[in-house]
Coordinates of C-alpha atoms in Angstrom, one line a residue:
X114 CA 0.9 4.4 -7.4
X115 CA 0.7 8.1 -5.9
X116 CA 1.1 9.5 -9.2
X117 CA -1.7 7.6 -10.5
X118 CA -3.6 8.8 -7.9
X119 CA -3.4 12.5 -8.5
X120 CA -3.6 12.0 -11.8
X121 CA -7.0 10.4 -10.9
X122 CA -8.2 13.4 -8.8
X123 CA -7.1 16.1 -11.5
X124 CA -9.7 14.0 -13.8
X125 CA -12.4 13.9 -11.4
X126 CA -12.2 17.5 -11.2
X127 CA -12.6 18.1 -15.0
X128 CA -15.2 15.9 -15.3
X129 CA -17.2 16.9 -12.3
X130 CA -18.8 20.3 -14.7
X131 CA -19.1 17.6 -17.9
X132 CA -21.4 14.8 -16.2
X133 CA -23.1 16.0 -12.9
X134 CA -26.1 18.0 -15.2
X135 CA -26.9 14.4 -16.6
X136 CA -26.4 12.7 -12.9
X137 CA -29.3 14.3 -11.5
X138 CA -31.0 11.0 -10.4
X139 CA -28.3 9.7 -9.0
X140 CA -28.5 8.8 -5.2
X141 CA -25.0 10.8 -4.0
X142 CA -23.1 13.5 -6.1
X143 CA -19.6 13.5 -7.0
X144 CA -17.4 13.9 -4.4
X145 CA -13.9 13.4 -3.7
X146 CA -12.4 13.4 -0.3
X147 CA -8.7 13.5 0.7
X148 CA -7.3 12.9 4.2
X149 CA -3.4 13.4 5.0
X150 CA -1.8 12.6 8.5
X151 CA 1.8 14.0 8.3
X152 CA 3.0 11.8 11.0
X153 CA 1.6 8.1 11.5
X154 CA 2.6 6.8 15.2
X155 CA 2.6 2.9 15.3
X156 CA 3.2 0.2 18.2
X157 CA 3.0 -3.4 17.8
X158 CA 2.8 -5.9 21.1
X159 CA 3.1 -9.9 20.3
X160 CA 0.1 -11.8 21.9
X161 CA 2.4 -15.0 23.4
X162 CA 5.5 -13.5 25.5
X163 CA 5.6 -16.6 27.5
X164 CA 8.6 -17.4 26.4
X165 CA 10.0 -13.9 26.9
X166 CA 9.5 -10.5 25.2
X167 CA 12.4 -10.3 23.0
X168 CA 11.8 -8.0 19.9
X169 CA 11.6 -4.0 19.8
X170 CA 10.4 -2.1 17.3
X171 CA 11.6 1.7 16.6
X172 CA 9.2 3.1 13.8
X173 CA 10.2 6.2 11.7
X174 CA 8.0 9.3 11.2
X175 CA 5.6 8.4 8.0
X176 CA 2.9 10.0 6.4
X177 CA -0.8 8.6 5.7
X178 CA -3.1 9.7 3.0
X179 CA -6.1 8.7 2.2
X180 CA -8.5 9.2 -1.1
X181 CA -12.0 8.6 -1.7
X182 CA -14.5 9.3 -4.7
X183 CA -17.8 7.9 -6.1
X184 CA -18.6 6.8 -9.9
X185 CA -21.7 6.3 -12.1
X186 CA -23.2 6.3 -15.2
X187 CA -26.1 8.0 -16.3
X188 CA -27.2 8.7 -20.0
X189 CA -24.1 8.9 -21.9
X190 CA -22.1 10.6 -18.8
X191 CA -19.5 8.8 -17.3
X192 CA -18.1 9.5 -13.7
X193 CA -14.6 7.5 -12.7
X194 CA -13.9 8.6 -8.8
X195 CA -10.5 6.8 -8.7
X196 CA -7.9 4.6 -10.5
X197 CA -8.7 1.2 -9.2
X198 CA -5.7 -0.2 -10.9
X199 CA -3.9 -1.2 -7.8
X200 CA -2.6 -4.5 -6.5
X201 CA -4.6 -6.4 -8.9
X202 CA -7.1 -7.2 -6.2
X203 CA -10.8 -8.3 -6.6
X204 CA -11.9 -5.0 -5.2
X205 CA -10.1 -2.9 -7.5
X206 CA -11.6 -4.8 -10.4
X207 CA -14.9 -5.0 -8.9
X208 CA -14.9 -1.3 -9.1
X209 CA -13.2 -0.9 -12.3
X210 CA -15.9 -2.9 -14.1
X211 CA -18.5 -1.4 -11.8
X212 CA -17.8 1.8 -13.3
X213 CA -19.1 0.7 -16.6
X214 CA -22.4 -0.6 -14.9
X215 CA -23.3 2.1 -12.9
X216 CA -24.2 1.0 -9.6
X217 CA -25.6 4.0 -7.4
X218 CA -24.4 4.9 -3.8
X219 CA -21.3 3.5 -4.1
X220 CA -17.9 4.8 -4.0
X221 CA -14.1 3.8 -3.8
X222 CA -11.6 4.3 -0.6
X223 CA -7.7 4.1 -0.8
X224 CA -5.6 4.3 1.8
X225 CA -1.7 4.1 2.2
X226 CA 1.2 4.6 4.1
X227 CA 4.6 4.0 4.2
X228 CA 5.8 1.8 7.3
X229 CA 9.6 1.8 8.0
X230 CA 11.8 1.7 10.9
X231 CA 13.9 -0.3 13.0
X232 CA 13.8 -3.8 15.2
X233 CA 16.4 -5.1 17.8
X234 CA 16.6 -8.3 18.9
X235 CA 17.7 -8.9 22.9
X236 CA 16.5 -13.2 23.1
X237 CA 19.4 -15.6 22.2
X238 CA 20.7 -15.2 19.0
X239 CA 22.5 -17.4 16.1
X240 CA 25.8 -15.3 15.4
X241 CA 24.7 -15.2 11.5
X242 CA 21.2 -13.1 12.3
X243 CA 22.0 -9.4 13.4
X244 CA 20.4 -8.6 16.6
X245 CA 19.4 -5.5 14.2
X246 CA 17.3 -4.9 11.5
X247 CA 15.5 -2.2 9.1
X248 CA 12.4 -2.5 7.4
X249 CA 10.1 -0.4 5.2
X250 CA 6.9 -1.8 3.6
X251 CA 3.7 -0.1 2.4
X252 CA 0.7 -0.4 4.6
X253 CA -2.2 -0.4 1.4
X254 CA -6.0 -0.8 1.5
X255 CA -9.1 -0.5 -1.0
X256 CA -12.4 -0.5 0.0
X257 CA -15.8 -0.5 -1.9
X258 CA -18.0 1.1 0.0
X259 CA -22.1 1.2 -0.1
X260 CA -24.7 3.9 1.8
X261 CA -26.8 1.8 4.2
X262 CA -29.9 2.4 5.8
X263 CA -29.3 0.0 8.5
X264 CA -30.0 2.8 11.1
X265 CA -33.3 3.1 10.1
X266 CA -34.6 0.2 12.6
X267 CA -32.4 1.4 15.5
X268 CA -32.4 4.3 17.8
X269 CA -33.2 7.7 16.1
X270 CA -34.6 5.6 13.0
X271 CA -34.2 7.0 9.3
X272 CA -33.5 10.6 10.4
X273 CA -30.2 9.6 12.3
X274 CA -29.2 7.6 9.5
X275 CA -29.4 10.7 7.4
X276 CA -27.5 12.5 9.9
X277 CA -24.5 9.8 10.8
X278 CA -24.1 8.2 7.1
X279 CA -23.9 4.7 8.0
X280 CA -22.3 2.5 4.9
X281 CA -20.7 -1.1 4.5
X282 CA -18.3 -2.3 2.1
X283 CA -15.9 -5.0 1.1
X284 CA -12.5 -4.2 1.1
X285 CA -8.8 -5.8 0.8
X286 CA -5.8 -4.8 2.8
X287 CA -2.0 -5.9 2.6
X288 CA 0.4 -5.4 5.9
X289 CA 4.3 -6.2 6.2
X290 CA 5.9 -6.3 9.3
X291 CA 8.6 -7.5 11.5
X292 CA 7.4 -10.0 14.2
X293 CA 8.5 -11.9 17.1
X294 CA 7.7 -15.6 16.8
X295 CA 7.0 -18.5 19.3
X296 CA 8.6 -21.7 18.2
X297 CA 6.6 -25.1 19.4
X298 CA 7.8 -28.6 19.5
X299 CA 6.4 -32.0 20.6
X300 CA 7.5 -35.4 21.6
X301 CA 4.5 -36.7 19.6
X302 CA 0.5 -34.7 19.0
X303 CA 0.0 -30.9 19.1
X304 CA -1.8 -31.6 22.4
X305 CA 2.0 -32.0 23.7
X306 CA 3.3 -29.0 22.6
X307 CA 5.6 -26.9 24.2
X308 CA 7.9 -23.4 23.8
X309 CA 11.1 -23.9 22.0
X310 CA 13.6 -20.9 21.5
X311 CA 12.2 -18.0 19.9
X312 CA 13.1 -16.0 16.6
X313 CA 12.0 -13.3 15.0
X314 CA 10.6 -12.5 11.4
X315 CA 12.4 -9.1 9.6
X316 CA 9.2 -9.0 7.7
X317 CA 6.0 -10.9 8.2
X318 CA 3.2 -10.6 4.8
X319 CA -0.4 -10.7 5.3
X320 CA -3.5 -10.1 2.5
X321 CA -6.8 -9.7 3.6
X322 CA -10.4 -9.7 2.1
X323 CA -12.4 -7.6 4.6
X324 CA -15.7 -6.8 5.2
X325 CA -17.2 -3.5 7.2
X326 CA -19.5 -1.5 8.6
X327 CA -19.4 2.2 10.1
X328 CA -20.8 5.8 9.7
X329 CA -19.1 9.0 8.7
X330 CA -20.8 11.9 9.2
X331 CA -17.9 14.1 7.9
X332 CA -18.6 12.1 4.3
X333 CA -22.2 12.0 4.7
X334 CA -22.0 16.4 5.4
X335 CA -20.4 16.0 2.0
X336 CA -22.6 14.0 0.2
X337 CA -26.0 15.9 1.5
X338 CA -24.1 19.4 0.7
X339 CA -25.0 20.5 4.0
X340 CA -28.8 20.0 3.9
X341 CA -28.9 17.9 6.7
X342 CA -27.0 18.8 10.1
X343 CA -27.2 17.5 13.4
X344 CA -30.8 19.1 14.5
X345 CA -33.4 17.1 12.4
X346 CA -35.3 19.5 9.7
X347 CA -32.0 22.0 10.1
X348 CA -29.2 22.6 7.5
X349 CA -25.9 22.2 8.9
X350 CA -24.0 25.1 10.3
X351 CA -21.2 26.1 9.2
X352 CA -18.6 25.3 11.9
X353 CA -19.3 22.0 14.0
X354 CA -17.6 18.2 15.2
X355 CA -17.5 15.3 13.2
X356 CA -16.9 11.7 14.2
X357 CA -16.6 8.2 12.1
X358 CA -16.1 4.7 12.9
X359 CA -15.7 1.4 11.2
X360 CA -15.4 -1.8 12.0
X361 CA -14.3 -4.3 10.0
X362 CA -12.5 -8.1 10.0
X363 CA -10.7 -10.0 7.4
X364 CA -9.5 -13.0 6.6
X365 CA -6.2 -14.0 4.2
X366 CA -2.7 -15.7 4.5
X367 CA -0.1 -14.7 6.3
X368 CA 3.7 -15.6 5.3
X369 CA 6.5 -15.7 7.2
X370 CA 9.7 -15.1 5.6
X371 CA 12.9 -17.4 5.2
X372 CA 14.7 -15.3 7.4
X373 CA 12.3 -16.4 9.8
X374 CA 12.4 -20.0 8.8
X375 CA 16.1 -20.4 8.9
X376 CA 16.4 -18.3 11.9
X377 CA 14.2 -20.5 14.1
X378 CA 15.5 -23.8 13.0
X379 CA 19.2 -22.6 14.0
X380 CA 17.6 -21.7 17.1
X381 CA 16.1 -25.2 17.4
X382 CA 18.8 -27.7 15.8
X383 CA 17.1 -30.8 14.3
X384 CA 14.0 -29.5 13.4
X385 CA 12.3 -28.7 10.3
X386 CA 10.2 -25.4 10.3
X387 CA 6.3 -26.4 9.6
X388 CA 4.6 -24.6 6.5
X389 CA 5.6 -21.1 6.8
X390 CA 2.3 -19.7 5.0
X391 CA -0.8 -20.1 7.2
X392 CA -4.4 -18.2 7.7
X393 CA -4.8 -15.2 8.9
X394 CA -7.5 -13.0 10.6
X395 CA -7.8 -9.6 10.6
X396 CA -10.0 -7.4 13.3
X397 CA -9.7 -3.9 13.2
X398 CA -10.8 -0.7 14.4
X399 CA -11.0 2.5 13.3
X400 CA -11.9 6.4 14.7
X401 CA -11.7 9.6 13.8
X402 CA -12.7 12.9 15.5
X403 CA -12.6 16.7 15.0
X404 CA -14.1 19.7 14.4
X405 CA -14.9 20.9 10.8
X406 CA -15.9 24.0 8.6
X407 CA -18.3 24.1 5.7
X408 CA -17.6 26.4 2.7
X409 CA -20.4 26.9 -0.3
X410 CA -19.3 28.5 -3.4
X411 CA -21.9 27.0 -6.3
X412 CA -22.0 24.7 -8.1
X413 CA -18.8 23.2 -5.4
X414 CA -19.7 22.4 -1.5
X415 CA -16.5 21.9 0.5
X416 CA -15.7 20.8 4.0
X417 CA -12.4 21.6 5.6
X418 CA -11.8 19.1 8.9
X419 CA -9.0 18.7 11.9
X420 CA -9.0 16.1 13.9
X421 CA -7.7 12.8 15.3
X422 CA -7.6 9.5 13.8
X423 CA -7.2 6.2 15.6
X424 CA -6.8 2.5 14.2
X425 CA -5.9 -0.7 15.9
X426 CA -6.3 -4.1 15.3
X427 CA -5.6 -8.1 16.5
X428 CA -3.9 -10.5 14.0
X429 CA -4.1 -13.9 14.7
X430 CA -2.6 -16.4 12.9
X431 CA -3.3 -20.1 12.4
X432 CA -1.5 -23.0 10.8
X433 CA 2.1 -23.4 12.6
X434 CA 1.1 -26.2 14.7
X435 CA 3.8 -28.8 15.5
X436 CA 2.4 -32.8 15.2
X437 CA 5.7 -34.6 15.4
X438 CA 9.1 -34.8 17.3
X439 CA 10.8 -33.0 14.2
X440 CA 8.6 -30.6 13.5
X441 CA 9.0 -27.1 14.3
X442 CA 6.1 -24.9 14.9
X443 CA 5.1 -21.4 15.4
X444 CA 3.1 -18.7 17.1
X445 CA 3.2 -15.1 15.7
X446 CA -0.2 -13.5 16.7
X447 CA 0.2 -9.7 17.4
X448 CA -2.0 -6.4 17.9
X449 CA -1.3 -3.0 16.6
X450 CA -2.1 0.3 16.8
X451 CA -1.6 3.4 14.6
X452 CA -2.5 7.1 15.4
X453 CA -2.0 10.7 14.4
X454 CA -3.2 14.3 13.6
X455 CA -5.1 14.4 10.5
X456 CA -6.2 17.0 8.0
X457 CA -9.2 16.3 5.6
X458 CA -11.3 18.1 2.4
X459 CA -14.0 17.1 0.8
X460 CA -15.4 18.3 -2.2
X461 CA -19.1 17.8 -3.9
X462 CA -21.1 19.1 -6.5
X463 CA -24.4 20.6 -5.6
X464 CA -25.0 22.3 -8.8
X465 CA -26.8 26.0 -8.8

């Protein structure tokens, strides 16, 4: 995947000069943004620990990369920002076909990181299951984003919107991580459920389609070529601060592994694990703050930045209720945070 992304970056730089002369009417210029977090820190908490906090995560230090760019068609020029042929999801397909239609004010954002480490289980344990387990997976997000004018009816009006760079979008996220599972038993009826013996999942997997809203001063600075600064009517100064934030909600399937099913059933003999696949919801928040410096070497405008990124989410899983005395239900909702120092580069075409 990374090879495809870097190939796409080179493609962008090569086509910028050949297409932008024909794309003057586009509402945003051709741009490319790259963000790199060399050391991402993760932390996970289970929502339900009434039956014991038995699973401890130890995450490896991994990096995170983010790429974003826009596309458009004007006359015979075709501009593609990034490769969308990833994960075979609806967002990638919408972007790919949208490139032929030529929507304006739309760009693609791709974020990926490796999530790996080990977990240690301290609860009661069947002899056939390890107390420690290693894991390795990928955290991946692809988003189709569009400029918004939401702030025109809020404090500061349209001028504030031009500074903040508000946007909205739809996306697709995949996440896999080990989790503690609280098991549920009942003598009959889900209203009579109580905790059974807990277990853990070596790798819970979830996929979400998302809707988001936010603002990004750094990206907006790039898109306007520095013509609009924090002081209305004046261009941006070379050195300054930036902030970006995003609120996101998502829905999709969450699935527990065969490992989790077998361990939970051995912990609770005579009961059968209900459907390991349930409905999962994601409520996500992102914040980035830092310092930036702009450089103009016409026809290019460049922004270099360093800051700190923080994201956190609540994952609520549904579908694991026990209804009969032979059912083994489950509850595995959790919170996570991921954060670290980031370095960012944005390039845009402003012409002569």
